[in-house]
Coordinates of C-alpha atoms in Angstrom, one line a residue:
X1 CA 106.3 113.6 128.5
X2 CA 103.0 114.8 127.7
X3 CA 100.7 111.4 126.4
X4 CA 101.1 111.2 122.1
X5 CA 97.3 110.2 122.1
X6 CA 96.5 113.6 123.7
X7 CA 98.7 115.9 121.0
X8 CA 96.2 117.4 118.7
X9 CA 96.8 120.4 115.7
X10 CA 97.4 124.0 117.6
X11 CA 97.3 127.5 116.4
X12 CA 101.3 128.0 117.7
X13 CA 103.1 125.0 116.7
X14 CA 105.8 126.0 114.2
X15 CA 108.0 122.8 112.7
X16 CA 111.5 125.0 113.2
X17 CA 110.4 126.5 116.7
X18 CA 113.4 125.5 119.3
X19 CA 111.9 125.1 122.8
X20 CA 114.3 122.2 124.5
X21 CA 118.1 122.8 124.3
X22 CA 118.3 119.2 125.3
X23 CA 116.4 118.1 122.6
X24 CA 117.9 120.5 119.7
X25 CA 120.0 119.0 116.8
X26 CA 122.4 120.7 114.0
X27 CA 122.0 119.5 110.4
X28 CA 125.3 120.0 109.0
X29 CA 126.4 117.7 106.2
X30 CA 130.0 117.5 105.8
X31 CA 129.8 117.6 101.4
X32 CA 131.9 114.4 101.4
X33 CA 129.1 112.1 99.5
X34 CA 130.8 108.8 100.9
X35 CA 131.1 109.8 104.5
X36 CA 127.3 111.8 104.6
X37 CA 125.6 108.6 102.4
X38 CA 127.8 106.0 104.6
X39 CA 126.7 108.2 108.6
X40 CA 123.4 108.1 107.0
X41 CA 123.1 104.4 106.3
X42 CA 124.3 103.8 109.8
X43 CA 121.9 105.8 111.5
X44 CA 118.9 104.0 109.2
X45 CA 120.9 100.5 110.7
X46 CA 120.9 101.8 114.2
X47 CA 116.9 102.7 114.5
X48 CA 115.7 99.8 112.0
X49 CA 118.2 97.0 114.5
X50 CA 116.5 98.6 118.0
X51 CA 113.3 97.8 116.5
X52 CA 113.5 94.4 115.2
X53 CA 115.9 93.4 118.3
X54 CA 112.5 94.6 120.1
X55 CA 110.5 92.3 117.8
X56 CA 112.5 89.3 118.3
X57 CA 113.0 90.0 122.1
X58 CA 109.2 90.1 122.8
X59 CA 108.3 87.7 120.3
X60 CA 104.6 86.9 122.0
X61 CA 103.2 90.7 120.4
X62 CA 101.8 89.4 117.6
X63 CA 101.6 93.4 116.3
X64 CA 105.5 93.8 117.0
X65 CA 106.0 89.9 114.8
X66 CA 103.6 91.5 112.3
X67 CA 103.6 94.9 111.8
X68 CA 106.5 96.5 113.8
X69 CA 109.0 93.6 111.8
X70 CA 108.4 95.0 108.5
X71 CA 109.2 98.4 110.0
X72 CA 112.5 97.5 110.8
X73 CA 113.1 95.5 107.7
X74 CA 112.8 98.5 105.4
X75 CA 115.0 100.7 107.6
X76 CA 117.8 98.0 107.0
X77 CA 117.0 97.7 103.9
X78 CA 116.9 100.9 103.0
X79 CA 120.6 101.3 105.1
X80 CA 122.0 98.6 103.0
X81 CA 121.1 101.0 99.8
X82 CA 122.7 103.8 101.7
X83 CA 125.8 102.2 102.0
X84 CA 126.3 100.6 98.7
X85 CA 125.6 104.2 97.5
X86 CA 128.5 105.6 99.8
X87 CA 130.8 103.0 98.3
X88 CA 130.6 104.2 94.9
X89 CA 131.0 107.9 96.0
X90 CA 134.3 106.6 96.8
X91 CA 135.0 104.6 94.0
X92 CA 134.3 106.5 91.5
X93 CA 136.2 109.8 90.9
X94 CA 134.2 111.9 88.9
X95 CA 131.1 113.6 89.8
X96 CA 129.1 113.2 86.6
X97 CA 129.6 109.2 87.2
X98 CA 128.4 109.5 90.7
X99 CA 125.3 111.2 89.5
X100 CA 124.9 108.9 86.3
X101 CA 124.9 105.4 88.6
X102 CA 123.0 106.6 91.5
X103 CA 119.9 107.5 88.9
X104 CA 120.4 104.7 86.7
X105 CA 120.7 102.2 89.2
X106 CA 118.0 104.1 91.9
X107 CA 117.1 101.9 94.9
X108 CA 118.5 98.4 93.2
X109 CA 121.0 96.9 95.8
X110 CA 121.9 94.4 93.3
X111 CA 122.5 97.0 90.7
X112 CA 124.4 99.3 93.0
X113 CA 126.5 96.1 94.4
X114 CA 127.3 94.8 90.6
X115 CA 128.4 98.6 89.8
X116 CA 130.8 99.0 92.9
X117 CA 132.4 94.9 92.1
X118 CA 132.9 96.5 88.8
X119 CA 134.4 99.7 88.8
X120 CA 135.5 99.8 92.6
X121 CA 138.5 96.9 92.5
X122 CA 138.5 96.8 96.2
X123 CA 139.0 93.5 98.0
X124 CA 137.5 94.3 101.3
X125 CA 135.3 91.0 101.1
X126 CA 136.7 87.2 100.3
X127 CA 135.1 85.7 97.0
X128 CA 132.8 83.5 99.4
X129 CA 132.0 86.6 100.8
X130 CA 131.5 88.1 97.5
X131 CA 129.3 86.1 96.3
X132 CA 127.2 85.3 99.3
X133 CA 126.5 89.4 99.1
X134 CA 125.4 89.0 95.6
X135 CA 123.1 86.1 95.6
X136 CA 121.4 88.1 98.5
X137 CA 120.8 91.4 96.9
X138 CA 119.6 89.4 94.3
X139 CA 116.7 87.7 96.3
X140 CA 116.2 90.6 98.2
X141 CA 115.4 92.7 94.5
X142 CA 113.2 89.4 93.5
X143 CA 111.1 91.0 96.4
X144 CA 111.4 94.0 96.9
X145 CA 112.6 95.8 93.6
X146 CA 111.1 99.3 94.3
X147 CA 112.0 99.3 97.9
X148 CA 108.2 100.0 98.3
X149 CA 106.9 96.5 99.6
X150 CA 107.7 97.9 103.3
X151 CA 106.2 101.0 102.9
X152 CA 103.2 101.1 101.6
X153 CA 100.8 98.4 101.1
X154 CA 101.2 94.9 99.5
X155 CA 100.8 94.8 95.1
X156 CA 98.9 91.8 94.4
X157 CA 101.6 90.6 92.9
X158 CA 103.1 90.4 96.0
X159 CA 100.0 88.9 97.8
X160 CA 99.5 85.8 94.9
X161 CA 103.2 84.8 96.2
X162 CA 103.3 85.2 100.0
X163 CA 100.0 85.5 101.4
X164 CA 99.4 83.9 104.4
X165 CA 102.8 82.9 104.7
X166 CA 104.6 83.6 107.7
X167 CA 108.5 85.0 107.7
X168 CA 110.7 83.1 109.7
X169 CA 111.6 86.5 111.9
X170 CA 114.6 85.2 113.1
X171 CA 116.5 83.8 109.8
X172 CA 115.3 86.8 108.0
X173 CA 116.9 89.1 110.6
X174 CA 120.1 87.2 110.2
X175 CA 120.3 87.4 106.4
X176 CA 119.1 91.2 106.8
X177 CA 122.0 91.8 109.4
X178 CA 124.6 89.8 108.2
X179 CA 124.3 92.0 104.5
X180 CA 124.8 94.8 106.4
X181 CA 128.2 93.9 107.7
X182 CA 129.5 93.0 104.4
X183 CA 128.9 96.3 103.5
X184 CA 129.9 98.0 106.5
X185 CA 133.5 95.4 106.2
X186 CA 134.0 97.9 102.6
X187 CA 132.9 100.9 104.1
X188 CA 135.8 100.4 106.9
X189 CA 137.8 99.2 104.6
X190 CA 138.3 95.4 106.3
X191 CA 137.9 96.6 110.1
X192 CA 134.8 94.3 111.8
X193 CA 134.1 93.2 115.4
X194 CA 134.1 89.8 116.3
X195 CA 130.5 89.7 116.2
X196 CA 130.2 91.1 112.9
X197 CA 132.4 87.9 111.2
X198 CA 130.7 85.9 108.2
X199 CA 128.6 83.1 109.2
X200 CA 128.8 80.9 105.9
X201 CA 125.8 78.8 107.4
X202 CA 123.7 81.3 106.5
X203 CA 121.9 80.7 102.9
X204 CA 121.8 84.2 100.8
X205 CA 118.3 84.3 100.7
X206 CA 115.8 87.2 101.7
X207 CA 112.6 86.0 102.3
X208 CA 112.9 83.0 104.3
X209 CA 109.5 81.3 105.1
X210 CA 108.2 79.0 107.9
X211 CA 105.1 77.0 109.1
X212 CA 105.3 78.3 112.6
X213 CA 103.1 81.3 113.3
X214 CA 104.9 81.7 116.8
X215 CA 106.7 85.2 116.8
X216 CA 106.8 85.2 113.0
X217 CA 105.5 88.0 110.9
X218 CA 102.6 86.8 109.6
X219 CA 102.2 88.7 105.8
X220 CA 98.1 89.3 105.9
X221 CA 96.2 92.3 104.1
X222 CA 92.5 93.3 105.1
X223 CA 90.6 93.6 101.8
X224 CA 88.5 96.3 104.2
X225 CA 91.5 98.6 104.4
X226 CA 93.3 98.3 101.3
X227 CA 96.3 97.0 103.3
X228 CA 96.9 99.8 105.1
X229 CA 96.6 99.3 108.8
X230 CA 99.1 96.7 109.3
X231 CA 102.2 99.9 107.7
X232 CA 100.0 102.5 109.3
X233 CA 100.5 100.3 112.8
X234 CA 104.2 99.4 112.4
X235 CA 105.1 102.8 111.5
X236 CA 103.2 104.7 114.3
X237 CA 104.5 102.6 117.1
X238 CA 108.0 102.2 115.7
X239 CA 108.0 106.1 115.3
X240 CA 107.3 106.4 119.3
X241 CA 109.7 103.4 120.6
X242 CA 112.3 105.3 118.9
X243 CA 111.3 108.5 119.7
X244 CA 111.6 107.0 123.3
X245 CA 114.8 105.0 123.2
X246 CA 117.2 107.1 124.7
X247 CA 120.4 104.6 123.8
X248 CA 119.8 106.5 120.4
X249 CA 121.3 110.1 120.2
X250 CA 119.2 112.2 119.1
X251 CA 121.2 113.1 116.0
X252 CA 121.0 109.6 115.0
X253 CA 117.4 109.1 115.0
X254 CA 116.6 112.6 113.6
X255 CA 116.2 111.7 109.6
X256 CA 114.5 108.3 110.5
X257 CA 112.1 109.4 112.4
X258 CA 111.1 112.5 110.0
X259 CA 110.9 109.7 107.5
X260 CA 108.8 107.5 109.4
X261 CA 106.3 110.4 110.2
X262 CA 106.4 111.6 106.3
X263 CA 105.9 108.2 105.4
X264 CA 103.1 107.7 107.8
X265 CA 100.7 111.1 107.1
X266 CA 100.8 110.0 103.2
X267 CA 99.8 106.8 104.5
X268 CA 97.0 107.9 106.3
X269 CA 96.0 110.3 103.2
X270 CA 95.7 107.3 100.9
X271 CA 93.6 105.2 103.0
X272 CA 91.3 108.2 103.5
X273 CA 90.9 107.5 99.7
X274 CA 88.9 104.1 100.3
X275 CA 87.2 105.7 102.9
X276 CA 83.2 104.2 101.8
X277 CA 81.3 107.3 102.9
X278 CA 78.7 108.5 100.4
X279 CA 80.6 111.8 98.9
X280 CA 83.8 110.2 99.0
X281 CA 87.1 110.6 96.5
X282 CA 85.8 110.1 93.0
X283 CA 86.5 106.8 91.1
X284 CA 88.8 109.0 88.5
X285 CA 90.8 110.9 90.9
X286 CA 91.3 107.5 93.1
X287 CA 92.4 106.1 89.8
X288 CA 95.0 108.3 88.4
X289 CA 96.1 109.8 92.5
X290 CA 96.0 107.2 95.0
X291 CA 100.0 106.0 94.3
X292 CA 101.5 109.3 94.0
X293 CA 103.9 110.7 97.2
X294 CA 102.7 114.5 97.2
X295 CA 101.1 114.8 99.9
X296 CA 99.5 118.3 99.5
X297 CA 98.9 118.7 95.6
X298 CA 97.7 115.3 94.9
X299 CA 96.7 113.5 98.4
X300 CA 95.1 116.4 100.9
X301 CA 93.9 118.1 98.0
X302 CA 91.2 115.3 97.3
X303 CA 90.6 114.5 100.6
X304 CA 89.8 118.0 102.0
X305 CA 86.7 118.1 100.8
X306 CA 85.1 115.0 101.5
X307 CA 86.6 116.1 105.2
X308 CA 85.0 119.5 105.1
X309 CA 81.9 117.9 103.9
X310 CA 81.3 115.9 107.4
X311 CA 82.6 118.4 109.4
X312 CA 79.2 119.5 110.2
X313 CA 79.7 122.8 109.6
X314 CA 81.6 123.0 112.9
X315 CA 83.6 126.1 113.2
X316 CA 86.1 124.6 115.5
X317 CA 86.5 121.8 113.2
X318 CA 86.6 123.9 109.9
X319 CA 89.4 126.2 111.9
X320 CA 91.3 122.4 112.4
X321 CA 90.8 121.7 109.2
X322 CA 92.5 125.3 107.9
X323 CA 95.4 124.9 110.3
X324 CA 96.5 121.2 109.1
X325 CA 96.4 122.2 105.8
X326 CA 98.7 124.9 106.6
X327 CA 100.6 122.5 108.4
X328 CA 101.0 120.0 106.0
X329 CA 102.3 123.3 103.6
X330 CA 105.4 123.3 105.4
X331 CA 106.0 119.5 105.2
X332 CA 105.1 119.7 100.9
X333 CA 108.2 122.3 100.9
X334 CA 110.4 120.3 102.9
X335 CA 110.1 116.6 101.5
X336 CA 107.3 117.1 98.2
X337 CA 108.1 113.8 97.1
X338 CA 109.2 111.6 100.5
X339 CA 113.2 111.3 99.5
X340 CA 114.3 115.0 101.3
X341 CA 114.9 112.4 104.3
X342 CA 116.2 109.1 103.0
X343 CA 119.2 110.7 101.4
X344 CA 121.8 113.2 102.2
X345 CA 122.0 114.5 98.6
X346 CA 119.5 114.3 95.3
X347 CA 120.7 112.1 92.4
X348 CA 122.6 115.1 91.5
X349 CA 124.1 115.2 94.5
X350 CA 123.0 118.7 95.1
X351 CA 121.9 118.6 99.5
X352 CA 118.7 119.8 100.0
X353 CA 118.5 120.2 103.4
X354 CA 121.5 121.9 105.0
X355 CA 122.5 124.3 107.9
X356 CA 119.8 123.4 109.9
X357 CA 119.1 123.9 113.6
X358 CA 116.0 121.3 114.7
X359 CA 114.0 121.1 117.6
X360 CA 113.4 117.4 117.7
X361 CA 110.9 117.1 120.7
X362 CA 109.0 120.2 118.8
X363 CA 109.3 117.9 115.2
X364 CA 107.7 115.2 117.0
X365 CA 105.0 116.6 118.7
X366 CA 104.6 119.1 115.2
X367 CA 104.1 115.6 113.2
X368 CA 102.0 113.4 116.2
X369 CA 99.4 116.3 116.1
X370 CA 98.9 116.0 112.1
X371 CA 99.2 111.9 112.4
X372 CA 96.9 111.9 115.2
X373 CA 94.5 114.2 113.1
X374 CA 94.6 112.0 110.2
X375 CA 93.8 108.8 112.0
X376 CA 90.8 110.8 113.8
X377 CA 89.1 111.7 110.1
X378 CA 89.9 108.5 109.3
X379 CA 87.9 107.0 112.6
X380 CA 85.0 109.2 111.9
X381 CA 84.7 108.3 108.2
X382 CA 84.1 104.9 108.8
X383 CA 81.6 105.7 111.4
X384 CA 79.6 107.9 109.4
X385 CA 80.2 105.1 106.6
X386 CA 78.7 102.7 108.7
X387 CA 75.4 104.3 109.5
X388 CA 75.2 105.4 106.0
X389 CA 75.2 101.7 105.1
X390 CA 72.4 101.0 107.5
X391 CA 70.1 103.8 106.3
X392 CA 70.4 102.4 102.7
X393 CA 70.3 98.6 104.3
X394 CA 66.8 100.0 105.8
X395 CA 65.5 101.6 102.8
X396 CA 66.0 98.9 101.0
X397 CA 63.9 97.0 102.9
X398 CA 61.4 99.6 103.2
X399 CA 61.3 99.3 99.4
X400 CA 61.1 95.3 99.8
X401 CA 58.6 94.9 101.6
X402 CA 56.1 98.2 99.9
X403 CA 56.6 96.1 96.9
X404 CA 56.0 92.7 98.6
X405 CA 52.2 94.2 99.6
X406 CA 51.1 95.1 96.2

């Protein structure tokens, strides 16, 4: 496989092109809301598990304990959500209360879990069970209520609480997976493996937090990148390890890796609003564009230009510049808002993306080059900002010191 590093933008790549057979995957959802939300939430379970079981297993990487771990944590997180949402498609029989609790109660796994206890009357789990399940979603909301903290980087109000802290990796993990199989108990109505069984040990708590720095995820955020490069990192090299793993099928890994990628190039497109070169994103568009999730009307539509401007009139790099933005097109009709891949169906359960045939070692290689491009302008911009700061640092002192004589 060719080196990721070395994949850059081409005049011929085309996101649908099929070129590998072995690589080629059918998107075909099968219109039942509780099996495509609950195969969904599995798959999300699957990728986010191999990573964090990579995390814990080579717990000396202090970029796997840091970066990688919070990664996995929203891909469990997020198939926890998935799964909760499956349960009510079953539970609830009409199609107009599907729709009205999965927009009123949007990503809140406390909300979702309440709504299934209440209208569901299944007695998959024991009332320890029941209420260990609750108290957790609970905790995990008190942290994470916009399923955001994982994505993108840290609010402050998250900082003033947990900065500097360090996640015990290994009590979190259990927490994380042991929620999962109380879900995945109601979603197979009752059937679990022996290794699946409740530990009541465990306390129902989210966030767990420790004074050992050794293989723990340490929760930091650089004032000089906004936050950024710890997701940006975690994301990247999550996307390739399980791009790689080959105990995946590729079926399974498919709508989290898209996701991951998605989520990465709006990444990079907000950091490239701090970027501290001269003829940068202006203070008002930073202000009222730098949180929203479309990636070609609000985000490469601001950065563009401050691009083009330190292009240095390059042809080759103007031609680059033409061809991403082309490139990024397609990905603004596919997922304009970053959800076309974290759910089967809208909240109106209406499936957007159907009847597909995918390439996936084309998707990846489609995505790497507009990742890779990103991080390159991103590179370059603090460069340039750098010797921009040093020509002002040595006018200033030329001004110092032409004052200083008279």
């Amino acid at each position: 496989m060719i080196n990721s590093v070395y994949i850059w933008p081409s005049s011929d790549m085309d996101f649908w092109k099929i070129e590998n057979d072995d690589t080629k995957v059918t998107v075909k959802w099968s219109r039942d809301n509780f099996l495509d939300y609950k195969i969904l939430a599995y798959q999300f379970y699957g990728c986010g598990y191999k990573i964090i079981e990579e995390v814990i297993n080579d717990r000396l990487n202090n970029i796997k304990s840091d970066m990688w771990f919070l990664t996995g944590i929203f891909l469990i997180r997020h198939s926890i959500e998935l799964g909760l949402k499956s349960l009510l498609c079953r539970v609830l029989s009409r199609k107009k209360d599907i729709q009205d609790t999965l927009k009123k109660c949007g990503h809140d796994v406390s909300s979702l879990l309440k709504k299934y206890d209440e209208v569901g009357h299944e007695n998959f789990l024991n009332n320890e069970e029941k209420s260990w399940l609750s108290e957790y979603c609970d905790s995990l909301e008190e942290v994470d209520r916009k399923s955001d903290a994982f994505r993108f980087p840290f609010e402050d109000e998250f900082l003033s609480k947990y900065r500097d802290g360090f996640l015990d990796n290994m009590q979190v993990t259990n927490n994380l997976l042991q929620a999962f199989s109380l879900v995945k108990k109601c979603l197979e109505m009752g059937v679990i493996t022996e290794e699946e069984k409740f530990d009541n040990t465990l306390k129902p708590e989210f966030f767990i937090l420790t004074s050992r720095s050794y293989g723990n995820c340490y929760l930091w955020q650089s004032i000089s990148d906004a936050g950024f490069y710890v997701k940006i990192t975690g994301y990247t090299e999550a996307i390739d390890f399980i791009y790689q793993d080959e105990s995946i099928i590729n079926e399974d890994k498919l709508y989290p890796l898209i996701f991951m990628f998605r989520n990465t190039i709006e990444l990079y497109l907000k950091i490239l609003f701090y970027s501290r070169v001269e003829k940068g994103v202006s203070q008002k568009v930073f202000r009222s564009k730098r949180k929203s999730h479309r990636i070609k009307k609000d985000l490469w539509k601001n950065v563009k230009s401050m691009i083009a401007n330190y292009s240095g009139g390059s042809d080759e790099k103007l031609e680059t510049l033409e061809l991403i933005e082309k490139m990024l097109d397609e990905i603004d009709k596919l997922d304009k808002n970053g959800d076309i891949f974290r759910y089967p169906t809208s909240y109106s359960l209406e499936y957007r993306f159907d009847n597909k045939i995918l390439d996936l070692s084309n998707i990846y290689v489609y995505l790497k080059a507009i990742v890779n491009f990103l991080e390159g302008c991103n590179s370059e911009l603090d460069a340039i900002a750098d010797i921009e700061q040093e020509i002002r640092d040595e006018h200033e002192s030329e001004i110092y010191f032409d004052s200083d004589w008279y």
